Amino acid sequence: MTTKAKRVLIVGGVAGGASCAARLRRLDETAEITVFDRGPYVSFANCGLPYFVGDVITDERTLLVASADLFRDRFNIGVHTGHEVTAIDRQRQVITVKELASGALSEAPYDALVLSPGAMAITPPIPGIDLPGIFSVRTIPDSRRVRAWLSDHQAKTAVIVGGGFIGLEMAENLVHRGLTVTIVEKSAQLMPPLDAEVAAPVTARLTAHGVTVRLGDAVASFRNDGGALVATTEQGATLRADLVILAIGVRPETGLATSAGLTLGRSGGIAVDEAMRTSDPHIWAVGDAVETTEIVTGLKLVLPLAGPASRQGRVAAESITGRGTHFRGVQATSVCGAFGLTIASTGASEKLLQRAGVTDYEKVYLHPGHHVGYYPGAKPIHLKVLYRRSDGRVLGAQAVGEEGAEKRIDVIAMAIQLGGTVHDLSEAELCYAPQFGAAKDPVNLAGFIAENQRSGDAPLASWDEVGTDGRAVLDVREPTETAAGSVPGAILIPLHQLRQRWRELPSDRPLAVLCAAGQRAYYAVRLLRQHGLDARTLSGGMATWQARQAAASA
Ligand code: FAD
């Protein structure tokens, strides 16, 4: 159906709504476009809020990407802030709008309606959750309140509930302001969307910066004790704090859609088609409120990220003007910075693959420097890449490091988007000069390791089965390295002696070979396989082993 919209109303004027409005104007000079937002601002940078709380961003005005005046003057778009849309009459194609300052109700008719109401912070129904000093950070006024509380109460301690993106960013910013911070995270790892062993260095980094991380625990209640907040956890810990930040996650804001009888998806988001159209042909929905398709697994989910919200807004605008643009789904490409670490991922994690019932996958770990080792300052990137065993298609990647992690993830994100294989990673031609990368970039190395696995040149042993699959473990590091410990029961033969000593190895058992990060093990595997031994590489070596151990003991 081609809809030539005259009156387009947009509910929510931030990432999805604002991008929809602006795109629509660029496509249709005649449309009457009106945006309603119940908050005081449109088009503000929610992603910058933790840094405003942390005083890294000091001027609140810089958070305002575009004002209502700019929308009016530059784009001829009407913006009504402080106006909440309270109902949709789909029969009459009319919305009810409440002016929050006066309480006055009015109606506005539409030819096309776009819902971009975002998500709401999850506040668990636990005793004391409404006490003063407990905050969620979703809006500029929220962060203003946190800033005021910090200075009015000269806060020195904080508890952050939730160890995901926002929890980590808030921890960094509160530490930056001199607070002592405890994070309470219900799952057994920080950054729950990542695989546990990838997230292990993040916990170590936070701990090194003085943050107390309580994993596998949850706050059961809050109370006030002489002006301080006291959080009691399910494991019985008592945590005193001057301030509490709730960063448990969000749920899609679907109240308006539900009461209008629009269809919701099983994930709880508003169901939309590829053109972002809801179950009502005159209503589109975008952003954190909608259910979308994860392209690697095909799973339906809600993904509260700014990039997809903004792209969906654009697609909705094009659909409203009759263009056949489609939203291709999401691959959850994301990045977070905390205490000098960059944590980035794209596509499916191993746990998402398992949730989707995917078993046709393989994984490689590697820990290369972000640039060549001979140029000063190389920092390791801990990289995990997942690919389809049967055809080598790249399924996902996660990276943690001080430098260059997000660059590699962005490259692999494009490979996933284009349906690329590990061969494409091997062949990727990427920037190189000593201070920026390597002639064999970490992305290439991931491709080489995976291709060697697929070709049988250097197959991989499974870390999951070490000690249980009958393989003997061979550690080819130097004695100076193995003195500090190895995998229990490992045979120790340094690589440089292997050519002389390989006959000492058991010939009746397969071998799993490890070194510090995988490279020497690969050389050893090639040598041993040419002597007829069934040798496989434990990818990522001790660095992966230690991360797995840290994750298992968390
Ligand atoms: P929003 O941007 O939340 O906008 C929804 C708007 O709709 C709100 O202003 C709300 O007041 C209004 N509204 C809701 N209901 C009504 C109604 N009935 N009537 C009128 N108005 C209504 N994403 C990233 O990709 N990277 C990041 O680094 C990142 N950091 C973040 C940090 C923080 C602290 C927060 C809160 C979010 C962060 N995000 C980040 C997520 C990102 O901001 C969201 O995914 C994105 O803003 C979603 O856009 P949206 O248009 O769906 O909703």
Coordinates of C-alpha atoms and ligand atoms in Angstrom, one line a residue:
M1 CA 0.0 0.0 0.0
T2 CA 1.4 3.4 -0.9
T3 CA 0.5 6.0 1.7
K4 CA 0.9 9.7 0.8
A5 CA 0.9 11.0 4.4
K6 CA -0.4 14.5 5.0
R7 CA -0.5 14.5 8.8
V8 CA 2.3 12.5 10.4
L9 CA 2.3 12.4 14.2
I10 CA 5.4 11.0 16.0
V11 CA 5.3 9.9 19.6
G12 CA 8.7 10.3 21.2
G13 CA 11.3 12.7 19.8
V14 CA 14.7 11.2 20.7
A15 CA 16.7 8.7 18.7
G16 CA 14.0 6.9 16.6
G17 CA 11.4 9.6 16.5
A18 CA 13.7 12.5 15.7
S19 CA 15.5 10.6 12.9
C20 CA 12.1 9.6 11.5
A21 CA 10.9 13.2 11.6
A22 CA 14.0 14.6 9.9
R23 CA 14.1 12.0 7.2
L24 CA 10.4 12.4 6.5
R25 CA 10.9 16.1 5.9
R26 CA 13.8 15.5 3.5
L27 CA 11.5 13.2 1.5
D28 CA 8.3 15.1 1.7
E29 CA 8.2 18.9 1.9
T30 CA 4.4 19.0 2.1
A31 CA 3.8 16.7 5.0
E32 CA 2.6 18.1 8.3
I33 CA 5.0 16.6 10.8
T34 CA 4.4 16.9 14.5
V35 CA 6.4 15.3 17.3
F36 CA 5.1 14.9 20.9
D37 CA 7.4 14.1 23.8
R38 CA 6.4 14.0 27.4
G39 CA 9.9 15.0 28.5
P40 CA 11.3 18.5 28.4
Y41 CA 13.6 17.8 25.4
V42 CA 13.8 16.1 22.1
S43 CA 16.8 14.7 20.4
F44 CA 19.0 14.6 23.4
A45 CA 22.1 12.3 23.8
N46 CA 21.0 9.7 26.4
C47 CA 24.2 7.9 25.7
G48 CA 26.1 10.8 27.1
L49 CA 24.2 10.9 30.4
P50 CA 26.7 8.7 32.5
Y51 CA 29.5 11.1 31.4
F52 CA 27.4 14.1 32.5
V53 CA 26.9 12.5 35.9
G54 CA 30.6 11.9 36.0
D55 CA 31.5 15.5 35.1
V56 CA 33.3 14.4 32.0
I57 CA 30.7 16.3 30.1
T58 CA 30.2 19.5 32.1
D59 CA 27.9 21.6 30.0
E60 CA 24.4 20.1 29.9
R61 CA 23.6 22.0 26.8
T62 CA 26.0 19.9 24.8
L63 CA 23.7 16.9 25.4
L64 CA 21.0 18.6 23.3
V65 CA 21.7 17.4 19.8
A66 CA 18.8 19.4 18.3
S67 CA 16.2 21.7 19.9
A68 CA 12.5 22.2 19.3
D69 CA 13.3 25.5 17.7
L70 CA 15.8 23.9 15.3
F71 CA 13.2 21.4 14.3
R72 CA 10.7 24.2 13.6
D73 CA 13.0 26.6 11.9
R74 CA 15.2 24.3 9.9
F75 CA 12.8 21.5 9.1
N76 CA 9.3 23.0 9.6
I77 CA 8.5 20.2 12.1
G78 CA 6.2 21.0 15.0
V79 CA 7.6 19.8 18.4
H80 CA 5.5 19.6 21.5
T81 CA 7.6 18.8 24.6
G82 CA 5.9 18.2 27.9
H83 CA 3.0 16.6 26.0
E84 CA 2.1 12.9 26.6
V85 CA 0.2 10.9 24.1
T86 CA -2.3 9.0 26.3
A87 CA -4.5 7.1 23.8
I88 CA -4.8 6.1 20.2
D89 CA -8.2 5.9 18.6
R90 CA -7.4 3.7 15.6
Q91 CA -10.9 3.8 14.2
R92 CA -10.9 7.6 13.9
Q93 CA -7.1 7.9 13.4
V94 CA -6.9 10.3 16.3
I95 CA -4.6 10.5 19.3
T96 CA -5.3 12.0 22.6
V97 CA -2.6 14.3 23.9
K98 CA -2.2 15.6 27.5
E99 CA -0.3 18.8 28.1
L100 CA 1.5 17.8 31.3
A101 CA 1.8 21.3 32.8
S102 CA -1.9 22.1 32.6
G103 CA -3.4 18.6 32.4
A104 CA -5.4 19.8 29.4
L105 CA -6.4 17.1 26.9
S106 CA -6.7 17.5 23.2
E107 CA -7.0 15.4 20.1
A108 CA -4.9 15.3 17.0
P109 CA -5.8 13.5 13.8
Y110 CA -3.2 11.5 11.7
D111 CA -2.8 9.9 8.4
A112 CA 0.3 8.1 9.6
L113 CA 1.4 7.6 13.2
V114 CA 4.9 6.7 14.4
L115 CA 5.5 5.3 17.8
S116 CA 9.0 5.8 19.2
P117 CA 8.4 5.8 22.9
G118 CA 11.6 4.0 23.9
A119 CA 12.0 1.8 26.9
M120 CA 11.5 2.2 30.6
A121 CA 14.0 1.3 33.3
I122 CA 13.3 -1.9 35.1
T123 CA 12.7 -1.3 38.8
P124 CA 12.2 -4.6 40.6
P125 CA 9.4 -4.7 43.2
I126 CA 11.7 -5.0 46.2
P127 CA 11.1 -3.3 49.6
G128 CA 12.5 0.3 49.7
I129 CA 13.0 0.7 46.0
D130 CA 11.3 4.1 46.1
L131 CA 13.6 5.5 48.8
P132 CA 15.2 8.9 48.1
G133 CA 18.7 8.4 46.8
I134 CA 17.8 5.5 44.4
F135 CA 18.0 6.5 40.8
S136 CA 17.7 5.3 37.3
V137 CA 19.5 7.3 34.6
R138 CA 17.3 7.6 31.4
T139 CA 16.9 11.3 30.9
I140 CA 18.6 14.7 31.4
P141 CA 16.4 15.5 34.4
D142 CA 17.4 12.0 35.9
S143 CA 21.0 12.8 35.6
R144 CA 20.5 16.3 36.9
R145 CA 18.9 14.7 40.0
V146 CA 21.8 12.4 40.5
R147 CA 24.3 15.2 40.2
A148 CA 22.4 17.3 42.7
W149 CA 22.2 14.3 45.1
L150 CA 25.9 13.7 44.8
S151 CA 26.8 17.3 45.8
D152 CA 24.0 17.9 48.3
H153 CA 24.8 14.7 50.2
Q154 CA 28.6 14.8 49.5
A155 CA 28.2 11.2 48.5
K156 CA 31.2 9.0 49.0
T157 CA 29.8 5.6 48.3
A158 CA 27.5 4.1 45.7
V159 CA 25.9 0.8 45.0
I160 CA 25.1 0.1 41.4
V161 CA 22.5 -2.6 40.7
G162 CA 23.3 -4.3 37.4
G163 CA 26.6 -4.9 35.7
G164 CA 25.7 -4.3 32.1
F165 CA 26.6 -1.4 29.8
I166 CA 25.0 1.4 31.9
G167 CA 26.1 -0.1 35.2
L168 CA 29.7 -0.2 34.0
E169 CA 29.6 3.3 32.6
M170 CA 28.1 4.6 35.8
A171 CA 30.7 2.8 37.8
E172 CA 33.5 4.5 35.9
N173 CA 31.9 7.9 36.2
L174 CA 31.2 7.7 39.9
V175 CA 34.7 6.5 40.6
H176 CA 35.8 9.4 38.4
R177 CA 33.9 11.7 40.9
G178 CA 35.7 10.1 43.8
L179 CA 33.1 7.6 45.0
T180 CA 33.7 4.1 46.2
V181 CA 31.5 1.8 44.2
T182 CA 30.0 -1.6 44.6
I183 CA 28.3 -3.4 41.7
V184 CA 25.8 -6.1 42.4
E185 CA 25.1 -8.3 39.4
K186 CA 22.7 -11.2 39.5
S187 CA 24.3 -13.3 36.8
A188 CA 27.7 -14.9 37.3
Q189 CA 29.5 -12.3 35.1
L190 CA 29.6 -8.6 34.2
M191 CA 28.2 -7.7 30.8
P192 CA 25.7 -10.6 30.6
P193 CA 25.2 -10.5 26.8
L194 CA 28.9 -11.5 26.4
D195 CA 30.3 -15.0 26.9
A196 CA 31.6 -15.4 30.4
E197 CA 35.3 -15.9 29.6
V198 CA 35.3 -12.8 27.4
A199 CA 33.9 -10.7 30.2
A200 CA 36.4 -12.1 32.8
P201 CA 39.0 -9.4 32.1
V202 CA 36.4 -6.7 32.7
T203 CA 35.8 -7.9 36.2
A204 CA 39.5 -7.9 36.8
R205 CA 39.8 -4.4 35.5
L206 CA 37.0 -3.0 37.7
T207 CA 38.4 -4.7 40.7
A208 CA 41.9 -3.3 40.0
H209 CA 40.2 0.2 40.0
G210 CA 38.8 -0.4 43.4
V211 CA 35.3 -1.3 42.4
T212 CA 33.8 -4.2 44.4
V213 CA 32.0 -6.6 42.1
R214 CA 29.5 -8.9 43.6
L215 CA 28.5 -11.5 41.0
G216 CA 25.7 -14.0 41.3
D217 CA 24.0 -11.8 43.9
A218 CA 21.0 -9.5 43.8
V219 CA 19.7 -6.7 46.0
A220 CA 16.7 -8.0 48.1
S221 CA 15.8 -4.8 49.9
F222 CA 16.7 -1.3 50.6
R223 CA 16.2 0.7 53.9
N224 CA 17.3 4.0 55.2
D225 CA 19.6 3.9 58.2
G226 CA 20.4 7.3 59.7
G227 CA 20.5 9.0 56.3
A228 CA 22.4 6.3 54.5
L229 CA 20.9 3.7 52.2
V230 CA 21.4 0.1 53.2
A231 CA 21.0 -2.6 50.5
T232 CA 20.7 -6.1 51.7
T233 CA 21.5 -8.8 49.1
E234 CA 20.0 -12.2 48.6
Q235 CA 23.3 -13.7 49.8
G236 CA 22.9 -11.7 53.0
A237 CA 25.5 -9.0 52.4
T238 CA 24.7 -5.5 53.8
L239 CA 25.9 -2.7 51.7
R240 CA 25.8 0.9 52.9
A241 CA 25.7 3.6 50.3
D242 CA 25.0 7.3 49.9
L243 CA 23.6 6.7 46.5
V244 CA 22.1 3.8 44.5
I245 CA 21.9 3.5 40.7
L246 CA 19.5 1.0 39.2
A247 CA 20.9 -0.3 35.9
I248 CA 19.1 -3.6 35.7
G249 CA 18.0 -3.1 32.1
V250 CA 15.0 -1.8 30.3
R251 CA 11.7 -3.1 29.0
P252 CA 9.9 -1.8 26.0
E253 CA 7.5 1.0 26.6
T254 CA 4.4 -0.6 25.1
G255 CA 1.5 0.8 27.2
L256 CA 0.1 3.0 24.5
A257 CA 0.4 0.3 21.8
T258 CA -1.2 -2.3 24.0
S259 CA -4.1 -0.2 25.0
A260 CA -4.6 0.6 21.3
G261 CA -4.8 -3.2 20.6
L262 CA -1.6 -3.3 18.5
T263 CA 0.1 -6.7 18.3
L264 CA 3.1 -7.4 20.5
G265 CA 5.8 -9.9 19.7
R266 CA 6.7 -12.8 22.0
S267 CA 9.7 -10.8 23.3
G268 CA 7.3 -8.1 24.6
G269 CA 8.2 -5.5 22.0
I270 CA 5.7 -4.0 19.5
A271 CA 5.5 -6.4 16.5
V272 CA 6.5 -4.7 13.2
D273 CA 7.2 -5.8 9.7
E274 CA 10.3 -5.1 7.7
A275 CA 9.0 -1.6 6.9
M276 CA 8.5 -1.0 10.6
R277 CA 4.8 -1.1 10.2
T278 CA 2.7 -2.4 13.1
S279 CA -0.4 -4.6 12.9
D280 CA -2.2 -1.4 12.0
P281 CA -1.4 -0.2 8.4
H282 CA -1.5 3.4 9.5
I283 CA 0.9 3.0 12.5
W284 CA 4.6 2.5 12.4
A285 CA 6.9 1.8 15.4
V286 CA 10.6 2.0 15.9
G287 CA 13.4 1.9 18.5
D288 CA 13.6 0.3 21.9
A289 CA 9.9 -0.3 21.9
V290 CA 9.8 -2.8 19.0
E291 CA 10.6 -6.4 18.5
T292 CA 13.2 -7.0 15.9
T293 CA 15.0 -10.0 14.3
E294 CA 18.6 -10.9 15.2
I295 CA 20.0 -11.7 11.8
V296 CA 22.5 -14.4 12.7
T297 CA 20.1 -16.7 14.7
G298 CA 16.8 -15.4 13.5
L299 CA 15.7 -14.9 17.1
K300 CA 13.1 -12.3 17.8
L301 CA 14.2 -9.8 20.5
V302 CA 14.2 -6.3 21.7
L303 CA 17.5 -4.5 21.4
P304 CA 17.8 -1.1 23.1
L305 CA 20.6 0.5 21.0
A306 CA 20.7 3.9 19.4
G307 CA 22.0 2.8 16.0
P308 CA 19.1 0.5 15.2
A309 CA 16.6 3.0 16.6
S310 CA 17.9 5.7 14.4
R311 CA 18.0 3.4 11.3
Q312 CA 14.5 2.1 12.0
G313 CA 13.2 5.7 12.2
R314 CA 14.7 6.3 8.8
V315 CA 13.1 3.2 7.4
A316 CA 9.7 4.2 8.8
A317 CA 9.9 7.6 7.2
E318 CA 10.7 6.0 3.8
S319 CA 7.8 3.5 4.2
I320 CA 5.4 6.3 5.0
T321 CA 6.4 8.1 1.8
G322 CA 5.8 5.0 -0.2
R323 CA 9.4 3.8 -0.6
G324 CA 10.0 0.1 -0.4
T325 CA 12.9 0.3 2.1
H326 CA 13.3 -2.6 4.5
F327 CA 15.0 -2.9 7.9
R328 CA 17.3 -5.8 7.6
G329 CA 17.3 -6.7 11.4
V330 CA 19.9 -6.3 14.0
Q331 CA 23.2 -8.0 14.8
A332 CA 23.7 -6.3 18.2
T333 CA 26.9 -4.5 17.4
S334 CA 27.8 -2.6 20.5
V335 CA 30.7 -1.1 22.5
C336 CA 31.2 0.0 26.0
G337 CA 34.2 1.7 27.7
A338 CA 35.1 1.1 31.3
F339 CA 38.3 2.0 33.1
G340 CA 40.4 2.1 30.0
L341 CA 39.0 -1.2 28.6
T342 CA 36.9 -1.3 25.4
I343 CA 34.4 -4.1 25.3
A344 CA 32.8 -4.6 21.9
S345 CA 30.8 -7.3 20.2
T346 CA 28.8 -8.1 17.1
G347 CA 26.6 -10.9 15.9
A348 CA 25.9 -13.9 18.1
S349 CA 27.7 -14.8 21.2
E350 CA 28.2 -18.5 22.0
K351 CA 25.4 -18.3 24.6
L352 CA 23.0 -16.8 22.0
L353 CA 23.8 -19.5 19.6
Q354 CA 23.1 -22.1 22.3
R355 CA 19.9 -20.3 23.2
A356 CA 18.9 -20.5 19.5
G357 CA 19.7 -24.2 19.4
V358 CA 22.6 -23.7 17.0
T359 CA 25.2 -26.5 17.2
D360 CA 26.9 -26.0 13.9
Y361 CA 29.5 -23.6 15.1
E362 CA 33.2 -23.4 16.0
K363 CA 35.1 -20.8 17.9
V364 CA 38.6 -19.3 17.9
Y365 CA 40.3 -17.3 20.6
L366 CA 43.3 -15.1 20.0
H367 CA 45.1 -12.4 21.9
P368 CA 47.2 -10.4 19.5
G369 CA 48.6 -6.9 20.0
H370 CA 46.5 -4.1 18.6
H371 CA 49.6 -3.1 16.5
V372 CA 52.9 -4.7 15.8
G373 CA 55.0 -5.6 18.8
Y374 CA 58.1 -3.7 17.8
Y375 CA 56.3 -0.4 17.9
P376 CA 56.1 0.8 21.5
G377 CA 52.8 0.5 23.3
A378 CA 51.1 -2.6 21.7
K379 CA 48.2 -3.6 23.9
P380 CA 46.6 -7.1 23.6
I381 CA 43.1 -7.5 22.2
H382 CA 41.3 -10.5 23.6
L383 CA 39.2 -11.7 20.6
K384 CA 36.7 -14.5 20.2
V385 CA 35.3 -15.3 16.8
L386 CA 32.4 -17.7 16.2
Y387 CA 31.8 -19.2 12.8
R388 CA 29.6 -21.9 11.2
R389 CA 31.5 -25.2 11.1
S390 CA 29.8 -26.4 7.9
D391 CA 30.5 -23.4 5.6
G392 CA 32.8 -21.0 7.5
R393 CA 30.3 -18.2 7.7
V394 CA 31.1 -15.7 10.4
L395 CA 28.5 -15.7 13.2
G396 CA 29.8 -13.3 15.8
A397 CA 32.8 -11.8 17.5
Q398 CA 33.6 -10.3 20.9
A399 CA 36.7 -8.3 21.8
V400 CA 38.1 -6.7 24.9
G401 CA 41.2 -4.6 25.0
E402 CA 42.7 -1.2 25.8
E403 CA 43.1 -0.2 22.1
G404 CA 41.7 -1.2 18.8
A405 CA 39.0 -3.7 20.0
E406 CA 36.1 -1.8 18.5
K407 CA 37.9 -1.3 15.2
R408 CA 38.2 -5.1 14.8
I409 CA 34.6 -5.6 15.8
D410 CA 33.4 -3.0 13.3
V411 CA 35.3 -4.8 10.5
I412 CA 33.8 -8.2 11.5
A413 CA 30.4 -6.6 11.8
M414 CA 30.6 -5.7 8.1
A415 CA 31.7 -9.2 7.3
I416 CA 28.7 -10.6 9.1
Q417 CA 26.3 -8.1 7.4
L418 CA 27.6 -9.1 4.0
G419 CA 27.4 -12.8 4.8
G420 CA 31.2 -13.2 4.9
T421 CA 33.2 -16.3 5.8
V422 CA 36.4 -16.8 7.8
H423 CA 38.1 -16.8 4.4
D424 CA 36.9 -13.2 3.9
L425 CA 38.5 -12.4 7.3
S426 CA 41.8 -14.0 6.1
E427 CA 41.6 -11.9 2.9
A428 CA 40.5 -8.6 4.5
E429 CA 42.8 -5.8 3.4
L430 CA 43.0 -3.5 6.3
C431 CA 44.9 -0.3 7.3
Y432 CA 48.5 -1.0 8.4
A433 CA 51.3 1.2 9.6
P434 CA 53.3 0.2 12.8
Q435 CA 51.4 2.4 15.1
F436 CA 48.0 1.3 13.9
G437 CA 48.0 -2.4 13.2
A438 CA 50.0 -5.2 11.6
A439 CA 50.4 -6.6 8.1
K440 CA 48.6 -9.6 9.5
D441 CA 45.8 -7.8 11.4
P442 CA 44.0 -9.5 14.3
V443 CA 41.0 -9.9 11.9
N444 CA 43.3 -11.7 9.4
L445 CA 44.7 -13.9 12.2
A446 CA 41.2 -14.9 13.3
G447 CA 40.6 -15.9 9.7
F448 CA 43.8 -17.8 9.4
I449 CA 43.2 -19.8 12.6
A450 CA 39.7 -20.7 11.5
E451 CA 40.8 -21.6 8.0
N452 CA 43.5 -23.8 9.4
Q453 CA 40.9 -25.5 11.6
R454 CA 38.6 -26.0 8.6
S455 CA 41.3 -27.3 6.3
G456 CA 42.7 -29.7 8.9
D457 CA 46.1 -28.0 8.8
A458 CA 45.9 -27.1 12.5
P459 CA 42.6 -28.4 13.9
L460 CA 41.5 -27.0 17.3
A461 CA 41.0 -29.0 20.5
S462 CA 38.0 -28.1 22.5
W463 CA 38.7 -26.2 25.7
D464 CA 35.4 -27.4 27.0
E465 CA 36.7 -31.0 27.0
V466 CA 40.3 -30.6 28.3
G467 CA 40.9 -33.3 30.8
T468 CA 37.8 -35.3 29.8
D469 CA 38.4 -36.2 26.1
G470 CA 41.4 -38.4 26.6
R471 CA 43.8 -35.9 25.1
A472 CA 47.2 -35.4 26.6
V473 CA 48.0 -31.7 27.0
L474 CA 51.3 -30.5 25.7
D475 CA 52.6 -27.1 26.9
V476 CA 55.3 -25.7 24.5
R477 CA 56.2 -22.6 26.5
E478 CA 59.6 -21.9 28.0
P479 CA 60.4 -23.2 31.5
T480 CA 60.5 -19.5 32.7
E481 CA 56.8 -19.4 31.7
T482 CA 55.6 -22.8 32.8
A483 CA 57.2 -22.2 36.3
A484 CA 54.3 -20.0 37.0
G485 CA 51.9 -22.9 36.3
S486 CA 50.2 -24.7 33.5
V487 CA 47.1 -26.7 32.8
P488 CA 47.1 -29.6 35.4
G489 CA 48.9 -32.7 34.0
A490 CA 50.4 -30.9 31.0
I491 CA 53.6 -32.4 29.4
L492 CA 56.1 -29.6 29.3
I493 CA 58.4 -29.5 26.2
P494 CA 59.4 -26.0 25.0
L495 CA 58.8 -25.5 21.3
H496 CA 62.5 -25.0 20.5
Q497 CA 63.2 -28.6 21.8
L498 CA 60.2 -30.2 20.2
R499 CA 62.0 -31.2 16.9
Q500 CA 64.4 -33.3 19.0
R501 CA 62.0 -34.5 21.7
W502 CA 58.7 -35.2 19.9
R503 CA 59.2 -39.0 20.2
E504 CA 58.8 -38.6 24.0
L505 CA 55.1 -37.8 23.4
P506 CA 52.5 -40.5 23.8
S507 CA 51.6 -41.9 20.4
D508 CA 48.5 -43.7 21.6
R509 CA 46.6 -40.6 22.6
P510 CA 45.7 -37.4 20.8
L511 CA 47.4 -34.2 21.9
A512 CA 46.1 -30.8 22.8
V513 CA 48.8 -28.2 22.5
L514 CA 49.0 -24.9 24.2
C515 CA 51.4 -21.9 24.7
A516 CA 50.8 -18.4 25.9
A517 CA 48.4 -17.2 23.3
G518 CA 48.3 -19.8 20.5
Q519 CA 51.0 -19.0 18.1
R520 CA 53.7 -21.3 19.3
A521 CA 51.1 -24.1 19.7
Y522 CA 50.2 -23.7 16.1
Y523 CA 53.9 -24.1 15.0
A524 CA 54.1 -27.2 17.3
V525 CA 50.9 -28.7 15.9
R526 CA 52.2 -28.3 12.3
L527 CA 55.4 -30.1 13.3
L528 CA 53.7 -32.9 15.1
R529 CA 51.0 -33.5 12.5
Q530 CA 53.8 -33.9 9.9
H531 CA 55.2 -36.7 12.1
G532 CA 51.8 -38.4 12.1
L533 CA 50.6 -37.3 15.6
D534 CA 47.0 -36.3 16.1
A535 CA 47.9 -32.9 17.6
R536 CA 45.4 -30.0 17.9
T537 CA 45.7 -26.4 19.1
L538 CA 44.0 -25.1 22.2
S539 CA 43.2 -21.8 20.7
G540 CA 44.2 -18.7 22.7
G541 CA 46.5 -20.8 24.9
M542 CA 47.0 -19.9 28.5
A543 CA 45.4 -16.5 28.1
T544 CA 42.1 -18.2 27.2
W545 CA 42.6 -20.9 29.9
Q546 CA 43.1 -18.2 32.5
A547 CA 40.0 -16.2 31.4
R548 CA 38.0 -19.4 31.5
Q549 CA 39.2 -20.2 34.9
A550 CA 38.4 -16.7 36.1
A551 CA 34.9 -17.0 34.7
A552 CA 34.3 -20.4 36.2
S553 CA 35.4 -19.2 39.7
A554 CA 33.4 -16.0 39.6
Ligands
FAD1 P1 14.2 7.1 23.4 O1 15.5 7.6 22.9 O2 14.3 6.6 24.8 O3 13.1 8.1 23.3 C1 11.8 7.8 23.7 C2 11.1 9.2 24.0 O4 9.7 8.9 23.9 C3 11.4 9.7 25.4 O5 11.9 11.0 25.3 C4 10.1 9.6 26.1 O6 9.9 10.6 27.0 C5 9.1 9.7 25.0 N1 7.8 9.1 25.2 C6 7.5 7.8 25.7 N2 6.2 7.6 25.7 C7 5.6 8.7 25.4 C8 4.2 9.2 25.3 N3 3.2 8.3 25.5 N4 4.0 10.4 24.8 C9 5.0 11.2 24.6 N5 6.3 10.9 24.7 C10 6.6 9.7 25.0 N6 22.8 3.1 22.9 C11 23.9 2.9 22.2 O7 23.8 2.4 21.1 N7 25.1 3.2 22.7 C12 25.3 3.8 23.9 O8 26.4 4.1 24.3 C13 24.1 4.0 24.7 N8 24.2 4.5 26.0 C14 23.1 4.8 26.7 C15 23.2 5.4 27.9 C16 22.1 5.6 28.7 C17 22.2 6.2 30.0 C18 20.8 5.3 28.1 C19 19.5 5.6 28.9 C20 20.6 4.7 26.9 C21 21.8 4.4 26.2 N9 21.7 3.8 24.9 C22 22.8 3.6 24.2 C23 20.4 3.4 24.4 C24 19.8 4.4 23.4 O9 19.9 5.7 24.0 C25 18.4 4.0 23.0 O10 18.5 2.7 22.4 C26 17.8 5.0 22.1 O11 17.7 6.2 22.6 C27 16.4 4.5 21.8 O12 15.7 5.4 21.0 P2 14.1 5.5 21.0 O13 13.7 6.5 20.1 O14 13.5 4.1 20.8 O15 13.8 5.8 22.5

